[in-house]
Amino acid sequence: SVSDAGARAALVLDGDELIVKVAECVERAPTGSARYFLAVETAAGASAAVELLASGVSWTECSAGRRAQAKILRAQDCKVIVGELRATLPGARKASSSSQKQFVQATFLRLAGALA
């Protein structure tokens, strides 16, 4: 769970879990800029936010509140194993708003291509 409103809990998903839904989302960052992330849902019902940070790709718990406040740009059903997705994601790099957007769009398209 989240200890305070500003913190996000790290989420550990098993590498063999199946992602069944993905949504491309954008929210307003505290600095006022746009922050892009993917909201993914597993077959077991876990919900995670996948986003590009300066430290690399982050998988955090995606609360209903965060999803409700974000604008969903597009959503798609998919069938992708968590471990397979992790293996294709980039390492640490500069995480500007535009690079976050490019990461989210490319990853969404990769997941959406793995349709049920």
Short mmCIF file of N, CA, C and O in Angstrom, two decimals:
data_model
loop_
_atom_site.label_atom_id
_atom_site.label_comp_id
_atom_site.label_asym_id
_atom_site.label_seq_id
_atom_site.Cartn_x
_atom_site.Cartn_y
_atom_site.Cartn_z
N SER A 1 0.83 -1.19 0.00
CA SER A 1 0.00 0.00 0.00
C SER A 1 0.86 1.24 0.00
O SER A 1 2.05 1.19 0.25
N VAL A 2 0.26 2.37 -0.22
CA VAL A 2 0.98 3.63 -0.31
C VAL A 2 1.01 4.27 1.07
O VAL A 2 0.01 4.40 1.74
N SER A 3 2.21 4.72 1.50
CA SER A 3 2.35 5.27 2.85
C SER A 3 1.86 6.70 2.95
O SER A 3 1.42 7.13 4.00
N ASP A 4 1.94 7.47 1.87
CA ASP A 4 1.36 8.81 1.88
C ASP A 4 0.93 9.18 0.47
O ASP A 4 1.25 8.47 -0.47
N ALA A 5 0.22 10.28 0.34
CA ALA A 5 -0.38 10.63 -0.95
C ALA A 5 0.65 10.85 -2.04
O ALA A 5 0.37 10.64 -3.21
N GLY A 6 1.88 11.28 -1.69
CA GLY A 6 2.90 11.56 -2.70
C GLY A 6 3.71 10.36 -3.10
O GLY A 6 4.41 10.38 -4.10
N ALA A 7 3.66 9.29 -2.35
CA ALA A 7 4.48 8.12 -2.63
C ALA A 7 3.70 7.10 -3.44
O ALA A 7 2.50 7.00 -3.32
N ARG A 8 4.44 6.34 -4.23
CA ARG A 8 3.83 5.25 -4.98
C ARG A 8 4.54 3.98 -4.56
O ARG A 8 5.77 3.93 -4.50
N ALA A 9 3.79 2.95 -4.29
CA ALA A 9 4.36 1.68 -3.85
C ALA A 9 4.93 0.93 -5.04
O ALA A 9 4.30 0.84 -6.08
N ALA A 10 6.15 0.41 -4.87
CA ALA A 10 6.73 -0.43 -5.90
C ALA A 10 5.88 -1.69 -6.01
O ALA A 10 5.37 -2.19 -5.02
N LEU A 11 5.72 -2.17 -7.20
CA LEU A 11 4.90 -3.35 -7.43
C LEU A 11 5.76 -4.42 -8.06
O LEU A 11 6.43 -4.18 -9.05
N VAL A 12 5.74 -5.58 -7.48
CA VAL A 12 6.50 -6.70 -8.03
C VAL A 12 5.51 -7.68 -8.63
O VAL A 12 4.71 -8.29 -7.92
N LEU A 13 5.54 -7.79 -9.94
CA LEU A 13 4.71 -8.76 -10.65
C LEU A 13 5.58 -9.94 -11.02
O LEU A 13 6.73 -9.77 -11.43
N ASP A 14 5.04 -11.14 -10.87
CA ASP A 14 5.78 -12.33 -11.30
C ASP A 14 6.00 -12.26 -12.80
O ASP A 14 5.13 -11.81 -13.55
N GLY A 15 7.17 -12.71 -13.22
CA GLY A 15 7.52 -12.69 -14.64
C GLY A 15 6.62 -13.52 -15.51
O GLY A 15 6.53 -13.31 -16.72
N ASP A 16 5.90 -14.50 -14.90
CA ASP A 16 5.03 -15.36 -15.70
C ASP A 16 3.57 -14.91 -15.69
O ASP A 16 2.71 -15.57 -16.27
N GLU A 17 3.28 -13.75 -15.06
CA GLU A 17 1.90 -13.25 -15.07
C GLU A 17 1.53 -12.75 -16.47
O GLU A 17 2.36 -12.24 -17.20
N LEU A 18 0.26 -12.87 -16.81
CA LEU A 18 -0.24 -12.49 -18.12
C LEU A 18 -0.90 -11.12 -18.06
O LEU A 18 -1.82 -10.90 -17.27
N ILE A 19 -0.42 -10.18 -18.87
CA ILE A 19 -1.06 -8.87 -19.00
C ILE A 19 -2.20 -9.03 -19.99
O ILE A 19 -2.00 -9.52 -21.11
N VAL A 20 -3.42 -8.62 -19.59
CA VAL A 20 -4.59 -8.80 -20.45
C VAL A 20 -5.19 -7.49 -20.94
O VAL A 20 -5.98 -7.49 -21.87
N LYS A 21 -4.82 -6.37 -20.29
CA LYS A 21 -5.33 -5.06 -20.72
C LYS A 21 -4.23 -4.02 -20.56
O LYS A 21 -3.45 -4.07 -19.61
N VAL A 22 -4.18 -3.07 -21.49
CA VAL A 22 -3.22 -1.98 -21.42
C VAL A 22 -3.94 -0.69 -21.81
O VAL A 22 -4.79 -0.68 -22.70
N ALA A 23 -3.61 0.40 -21.11
CA ALA A 23 -4.16 1.72 -21.43
C ALA A 23 -3.02 2.73 -21.45
O ALA A 23 -2.16 2.73 -20.57
N GLU A 24 -3.01 3.57 -22.47
CA GLU A 24 -2.05 4.66 -22.57
C GLU A 24 -2.67 5.86 -21.85
O GLU A 24 -3.77 6.28 -22.20
N CYS A 25 -1.97 6.39 -20.84
CA CYS A 25 -2.53 7.44 -19.98
C CYS A 25 -1.60 8.64 -19.89
O CYS A 25 -0.38 8.52 -20.04
N VAL A 26 -2.18 9.78 -19.58
CA VAL A 26 -1.40 10.99 -19.31
C VAL A 26 -2.02 11.67 -18.09
O VAL A 26 -3.24 11.65 -17.90
N GLU A 27 -1.14 12.21 -17.25
CA GLU A 27 -1.58 12.94 -16.07
C GLU A 27 -0.75 14.20 -15.91
O GLU A 27 0.31 14.33 -16.54
N ARG A 28 -1.19 15.11 -15.09
CA ARG A 28 -0.46 16.34 -14.82
C ARG A 28 0.53 16.07 -13.70
O ARG A 28 0.17 15.64 -12.62
N ALA A 29 1.82 16.31 -13.98
CA ALA A 29 2.86 16.16 -12.96
C ALA A 29 2.81 17.36 -12.01
O ALA A 29 2.25 18.41 -12.35
N PRO A 30 3.39 17.23 -10.80
CA PRO A 30 3.40 18.36 -9.87
C PRO A 30 4.05 19.62 -10.45
O PRO A 30 3.70 20.73 -10.06
N THR A 31 4.95 19.45 -11.42
CA THR A 31 5.60 20.60 -12.05
C THR A 31 4.70 21.27 -13.09
O THR A 31 5.03 22.32 -13.61
N GLY A 32 3.57 20.64 -13.40
CA GLY A 32 2.64 21.19 -14.39
C GLY A 32 2.81 20.58 -15.77
O GLY A 32 1.98 20.78 -16.65
N SER A 33 3.88 19.81 -15.98
CA SER A 33 4.08 19.18 -17.28
C SER A 33 3.27 17.89 -17.37
O SER A 33 2.75 17.40 -16.37
N ALA A 34 3.18 17.36 -18.55
CA ALA A 34 2.45 16.10 -18.76
C ALA A 34 3.36 14.93 -18.38
O ALA A 34 4.55 14.95 -18.64
N ARG A 35 2.76 13.91 -17.75
CA ARG A 35 3.49 12.69 -17.41
C ARG A 35 2.71 11.52 -18.01
O ARG A 35 1.53 11.35 -17.73
N TYR A 36 3.39 10.74 -18.85
CA TYR A 36 2.76 9.63 -19.56
C TYR A 36 3.10 8.31 -18.87
O TYR A 36 4.22 8.12 -18.39
N PHE A 37 2.14 7.41 -18.83
CA PHE A 37 2.37 6.08 -18.28
C PHE A 37 1.40 5.09 -18.90
O PHE A 37 0.40 5.47 -19.50
N LEU A 38 1.73 3.81 -18.75
CA LEU A 38 0.83 2.74 -19.17
C LEU A 38 0.18 2.16 -17.93
O LEU A 38 0.86 1.92 -16.93
N ALA A 39 -1.11 1.95 -17.98
CA ALA A 39 -1.82 1.22 -16.93
C ALA A 39 -2.05 -0.17 -17.49
O ALA A 39 -2.69 -0.33 -18.54
N VAL A 40 -1.49 -1.18 -16.82
CA VAL A 40 -1.66 -2.55 -17.28
C VAL A 40 -2.41 -3.34 -16.22
O VAL A 40 -2.31 -3.06 -15.03
N GLU A 41 -3.19 -4.30 -16.69
CA GLU A 41 -3.93 -5.18 -15.78
C GLU A 41 -3.59 -6.62 -16.13
O GLU A 41 -3.56 -7.00 -17.30
N THR A 42 -3.34 -7.41 -15.09
CA THR A 42 -3.02 -8.82 -15.31
C THR A 42 -4.28 -9.68 -15.19
O THR A 42 -5.30 -9.24 -14.67
N ALA A 43 -4.16 -10.92 -15.66
CA ALA A 43 -5.27 -11.86 -15.58
C ALA A 43 -5.66 -12.12 -14.12
O ALA A 43 -6.82 -12.42 -13.83
N ALA A 44 -4.70 -11.96 -13.20
CA ALA A 44 -4.97 -12.16 -11.78
C ALA A 44 -5.61 -10.94 -11.13
O ALA A 44 -5.95 -10.97 -9.95
N GLY A 45 -5.77 -9.85 -11.89
CA GLY A 45 -6.43 -8.66 -11.37
C GLY A 45 -5.49 -7.60 -10.81
O GLY A 45 -5.94 -6.56 -10.33
N ALA A 46 -4.17 -7.81 -10.87
CA ALA A 46 -3.22 -6.79 -10.41
C ALA A 46 -3.20 -5.65 -11.42
O ALA A 46 -3.34 -5.85 -12.63
N SER A 47 -3.02 -4.43 -10.91
CA SER A 47 -3.00 -3.25 -11.75
C SER A 47 -1.69 -2.52 -11.51
O SER A 47 -1.33 -2.24 -10.37
N ALA A 48 -0.95 -2.21 -12.59
CA ALA A 48 0.35 -1.57 -12.46
C ALA A 48 0.46 -0.39 -13.41
O ALA A 48 -0.13 -0.38 -14.48
N ALA A 49 1.24 0.61 -12.97
CA ALA A 49 1.61 1.72 -13.83
C ALA A 49 3.04 1.46 -14.28
O ALA A 49 3.92 1.20 -13.46
N VAL A 50 3.27 1.50 -15.58
CA VAL A 50 4.60 1.30 -16.14
C VAL A 50 4.99 2.63 -16.77
O VAL A 50 4.29 3.14 -17.64
N GLU A 51 6.11 3.20 -16.29
CA GLU A 51 6.52 4.50 -16.81
C GLU A 51 8.02 4.61 -16.87
O GLU A 51 8.74 3.90 -16.16
N LEU A 52 8.50 5.50 -17.71
CA LEU A 52 9.92 5.74 -17.87
C LEU A 52 10.34 6.86 -16.93
O LEU A 52 9.81 7.97 -16.99
N LEU A 53 11.31 6.56 -16.06
CA LEU A 53 11.87 7.54 -15.14
C LEU A 53 13.36 7.67 -15.45
O LEU A 53 13.92 6.86 -16.19
N ALA A 54 14.02 8.66 -14.87
CA ALA A 54 15.46 8.83 -15.09
C ALA A 54 16.24 7.59 -14.64
O ALA A 54 17.29 7.27 -15.20
N SER A 55 15.71 6.86 -13.67
CA SER A 55 16.38 5.66 -13.15
C SER A 55 16.06 4.41 -13.97
O SER A 55 16.58 3.34 -13.68
N GLY A 56 15.21 4.53 -14.96
CA GLY A 56 14.82 3.39 -15.79
C GLY A 56 13.32 3.22 -15.79
O GLY A 56 12.56 4.12 -15.43
N VAL A 57 12.87 2.05 -16.17
CA VAL A 57 11.45 1.76 -16.24
C VAL A 57 10.95 1.38 -14.85
O VAL A 57 11.54 0.56 -14.17
N SER A 58 9.87 2.01 -14.43
CA SER A 58 9.29 1.80 -13.11
C SER A 58 7.96 1.07 -13.23
O SER A 58 7.14 1.40 -14.07
N TRP A 59 7.77 0.07 -12.37
CA TRP A 59 6.50 -0.65 -12.24
C TRP A 59 5.98 -0.33 -10.86
O TRP A 59 6.59 -0.73 -9.87
N THR A 60 4.89 0.40 -10.76
CA THR A 60 4.32 0.74 -9.46
C THR A 60 2.85 0.36 -9.41
O THR A 60 2.21 0.17 -10.46
N GLU A 61 2.34 0.30 -8.22
CA GLU A 61 0.91 0.04 -8.03
C GLU A 61 0.13 1.17 -8.70
O GLU A 61 0.47 2.34 -8.56
N CYS A 62 -0.90 0.83 -9.46
CA CYS A 62 -1.72 1.84 -10.13
C CYS A 62 -3.09 1.85 -9.46
O CYS A 62 -3.96 1.03 -9.74
N SER A 63 -3.26 2.78 -8.55
CA SER A 63 -4.50 2.86 -7.78
C SER A 63 -5.66 3.32 -8.65
O SER A 63 -5.47 3.94 -9.70
N ALA A 64 -6.86 3.02 -8.20
CA ALA A 64 -8.06 3.48 -8.90
C ALA A 64 -8.09 5.00 -8.96
O ALA A 64 -8.54 5.58 -9.95
N GLY A 65 -7.59 5.66 -7.91
CA GLY A 65 -7.56 7.13 -7.89
C GLY A 65 -6.66 7.70 -8.96
O GLY A 65 -7.01 8.68 -9.62
N ARG A 66 -5.50 7.09 -9.15
CA ARG A 66 -4.58 7.58 -10.18
C ARG A 66 -5.20 7.38 -11.56
O ARG A 66 -5.14 8.26 -12.40
N ARG A 67 -5.77 6.21 -11.79
CA ARG A 67 -6.42 5.97 -13.09
C ARG A 67 -7.57 6.93 -13.33
O ARG A 67 -7.78 7.39 -14.44
N ALA A 68 -8.33 7.25 -12.27
CA ALA A 68 -9.48 8.16 -12.41
C ALA A 68 -9.04 9.58 -12.74
O ALA A 68 -9.73 10.29 -13.47
N GLN A 69 -7.89 10.00 -12.22
CA GLN A 69 -7.42 11.36 -12.47
C GLN A 69 -6.69 11.51 -13.79
O GLN A 69 -6.58 12.60 -14.34
N ALA A 70 -6.19 10.39 -14.33
CA ALA A 70 -5.46 10.43 -15.60
C ALA A 70 -6.44 10.41 -16.77
O ALA A 70 -7.56 9.92 -16.67
N LYS A 71 -5.99 10.96 -17.87
CA LYS A 71 -6.76 10.88 -19.11
C LYS A 71 -6.29 9.64 -19.86
O LYS A 71 -5.10 9.47 -20.12
N ILE A 72 -7.23 8.77 -20.20
CA ILE A 72 -6.91 7.58 -20.97
C ILE A 72 -6.96 7.95 -22.44
O ILE A 72 -8.00 8.36 -22.96
N LEU A 73 -5.81 7.83 -23.11
CA LEU A 73 -5.71 8.20 -24.52
C LEU A 73 -6.22 7.08 -25.43
O LEU A 73 -6.83 7.34 -26.46
N ARG A 74 -5.92 5.83 -25.05
CA ARG A 74 -6.43 4.67 -25.78
C ARG A 74 -6.21 3.44 -24.91
O ARG A 74 -5.36 3.43 -24.02
N ALA A 75 -6.99 2.40 -25.17
CA ALA A 75 -6.91 1.16 -24.40
C ALA A 75 -7.11 -0.02 -25.34
O ALA A 75 -7.75 0.11 -26.39
N GLN A 76 -6.57 -1.17 -24.92
CA GLN A 76 -6.61 -2.35 -25.78
C GLN A 76 -6.48 -3.61 -24.92
O GLN A 76 -5.74 -3.61 -23.94
N ASP A 77 -7.17 -4.67 -25.32
CA ASP A 77 -6.94 -5.99 -24.73
C ASP A 77 -5.66 -6.54 -25.34
O ASP A 77 -5.31 -6.22 -26.48
N CYS A 78 -4.95 -7.36 -24.58
CA CYS A 78 -3.72 -7.96 -25.09
C CYS A 78 -3.43 -9.25 -24.34
O CYS A 78 -4.12 -9.58 -23.36
N LYS A 79 -2.43 -9.98 -24.78
CA LYS A 79 -1.94 -11.18 -24.09
C LYS A 79 -0.43 -11.16 -24.17
O LYS A 79 0.15 -11.57 -25.18
N VAL A 80 0.21 -10.66 -23.11
CA VAL A 80 1.66 -10.57 -23.06
C VAL A 80 2.12 -11.01 -21.68
O VAL A 80 1.55 -10.58 -20.67
N ILE A 81 3.13 -11.83 -21.62
CA ILE A 81 3.71 -12.26 -20.35
C ILE A 81 4.59 -11.12 -19.81
O ILE A 81 5.36 -10.52 -20.56
N VAL A 82 4.47 -10.83 -18.52
CA VAL A 82 5.22 -9.74 -17.89
C VAL A 82 6.71 -9.86 -18.17
O VAL A 82 7.36 -8.88 -18.55
N GLY A 83 7.27 -11.05 -18.01
CA GLY A 83 8.71 -11.24 -18.23
C GLY A 83 9.14 -10.93 -19.65
O GLY A 83 10.22 -10.38 -19.87
N GLU A 84 8.30 -11.26 -20.63
CA GLU A 84 8.61 -10.95 -22.03
C GLU A 84 8.63 -9.45 -22.26
O GLU A 84 9.48 -8.94 -22.99
N LEU A 85 7.69 -8.73 -21.64
CA LEU A 85 7.67 -7.28 -21.79
C LEU A 85 8.90 -6.67 -21.12
O LEU A 85 9.57 -5.82 -21.70
N ARG A 86 9.20 -7.08 -19.90
CA ARG A 86 10.36 -6.54 -19.18
C ARG A 86 11.64 -6.69 -19.99
O ARG A 86 12.50 -5.82 -19.99
N ALA A 87 11.79 -7.81 -20.68
CA ALA A 87 13.01 -8.09 -21.45
C ALA A 87 13.21 -7.11 -22.60
O ALA A 87 14.33 -6.92 -23.07
N THR A 88 12.14 -6.46 -23.05
CA THR A 88 12.23 -5.56 -24.20
C THR A 88 12.29 -4.08 -23.81
O THR A 88 12.45 -3.23 -24.67
N LEU A 89 12.16 -3.77 -22.52
CA LEU A 89 12.10 -2.38 -22.08
C LEU A 89 13.49 -1.78 -21.93
O LEU A 89 14.44 -2.48 -21.57
N PRO A 90 13.63 -0.47 -22.17
CA PRO A 90 14.94 0.17 -22.11
C PRO A 90 15.44 0.34 -20.67
O PRO A 90 14.68 0.29 -19.72
N GLY A 91 16.74 0.61 -20.56
CA GLY A 91 17.35 0.91 -19.28
C GLY A 91 17.21 2.38 -18.95
O GLY A 91 16.40 3.10 -19.54
N ALA A 92 18.03 2.85 -18.03
CA ALA A 92 17.98 4.25 -17.60
C ALA A 92 18.36 5.18 -18.74
O ALA A 92 19.23 4.89 -19.54
N ARG A 93 17.67 6.29 -18.81
CA ARG A 93 17.98 7.36 -19.76
C ARG A 93 17.22 8.60 -19.34
O ARG A 93 16.38 8.53 -18.45
N LYS A 94 17.50 9.72 -19.98
CA LYS A 94 16.80 10.95 -19.63
C LYS A 94 15.30 10.77 -19.85
O LYS A 94 14.88 10.31 -20.90
N ALA A 95 14.51 11.15 -18.86
CA ALA A 95 13.07 10.91 -18.92
C ALA A 95 12.31 12.23 -19.05
O ALA A 95 11.59 12.64 -18.16
N SER A 96 12.49 12.90 -20.17
CA SER A 96 11.73 14.12 -20.43
C SER A 96 10.29 13.73 -20.76
O SER A 96 9.99 12.56 -21.02
N SER A 97 9.41 14.71 -20.77
CA SER A 97 8.01 14.44 -21.11
C SER A 97 7.89 13.82 -22.49
O SER A 97 7.14 12.88 -22.71
N SER A 98 8.68 14.31 -23.45
CA SER A 98 8.59 13.77 -24.81
C SER A 98 9.14 12.35 -24.88
O SER A 98 8.60 11.50 -25.59
N SER A 99 10.22 12.04 -24.14
CA SER A 99 10.74 10.67 -24.17
C SER A 99 9.79 9.73 -23.43
O SER A 99 9.64 8.57 -23.82
N GLN A 100 9.12 10.21 -22.39
CA GLN A 100 8.10 9.39 -21.71
C GLN A 100 6.98 9.07 -22.68
O GLN A 100 6.51 7.93 -22.76
N LYS A 101 6.54 10.07 -23.42
CA LYS A 101 5.44 9.89 -24.38
C LYS A 101 5.84 8.87 -25.46
O LYS A 101 5.07 7.96 -25.77
N GLN A 102 7.06 8.99 -25.99
CA GLN A 102 7.52 8.06 -27.02
C GLN A 102 7.61 6.64 -26.47
O GLN A 102 7.22 5.68 -27.13
N PHE A 103 8.12 6.49 -25.24
CA PHE A 103 8.21 5.19 -24.60
C PHE A 103 6.82 4.57 -24.44
O PHE A 103 6.60 3.41 -24.77
N VAL A 104 5.87 5.35 -23.93
CA VAL A 104 4.52 4.85 -23.68
C VAL A 104 3.84 4.46 -25.00
O VAL A 104 3.23 3.40 -25.10
N GLN A 105 3.97 5.31 -26.02
CA GLN A 105 3.34 5.00 -27.30
C GLN A 105 3.93 3.73 -27.92
O GLN A 105 3.19 2.87 -28.38
N ALA A 106 5.24 3.60 -27.92
CA ALA A 106 5.89 2.43 -28.52
C ALA A 106 5.54 1.16 -27.75
O ALA A 106 5.26 0.11 -28.35
N THR A 107 5.52 1.24 -26.43
CA THR A 107 5.21 0.07 -25.61
C THR A 107 3.74 -0.31 -25.77
O THR A 107 3.40 -1.49 -25.84
N PHE A 108 2.86 0.68 -25.83
CA PHE A 108 1.43 0.40 -26.07
C PHE A 108 1.26 -0.37 -27.38
O PHE A 108 0.56 -1.37 -27.44
N LEU A 109 1.89 0.13 -28.44
CA LEU A 109 1.76 -0.52 -29.74
C LEU A 109 2.31 -1.95 -29.71
O LEU A 109 1.74 -2.85 -30.33
N ARG A 110 3.40 -2.18 -28.97
CA ARG A 110 3.96 -3.52 -28.83
C ARG A 110 2.94 -4.44 -28.15
O ARG A 110 2.71 -5.56 -28.57
N LEU A 111 2.32 -3.94 -27.06
CA LEU A 111 1.34 -4.74 -26.34
C LEU A 111 0.06 -4.93 -27.16
O LEU A 111 -0.52 -6.01 -27.17
N ALA A 112 -0.40 -3.88 -27.81
CA ALA A 112 -1.63 -3.97 -28.60
C ALA A 112 -1.47 -4.92 -29.78
O ALA A 112 -2.44 -5.53 -30.22
N GLY A 113 -0.24 -5.11 -30.25
CA GLY A 113 0.02 -6.04 -31.34
C GLY A 113 -0.12 -7.49 -30.90
O GLY A 113 -0.23 -8.39 -31.72
N ALA A 114 -0.14 -7.71 -29.58
CA ALA A 114 -0.26 -9.06 -29.03
C ALA A 114 -1.71 -9.28 -28.61
O ALA A 114 -2.00 -9.47 -27.43
N LEU A 115 -2.61 -9.19 -29.53
CA LEU A 115 -4.04 -9.27 -29.23
C LEU A 115 -4.47 -10.67 -28.86
O LEU A 115 -3.87 -11.65 -29.27
N ALA A 116 -5.57 -10.69 -28.11
CA ALA A 116 -6.16 -11.98 -27.70
C ALA A 116 -6.70 -12.72 -28.91
O ALA A 116 -7.07 -12.16 -29.90
#
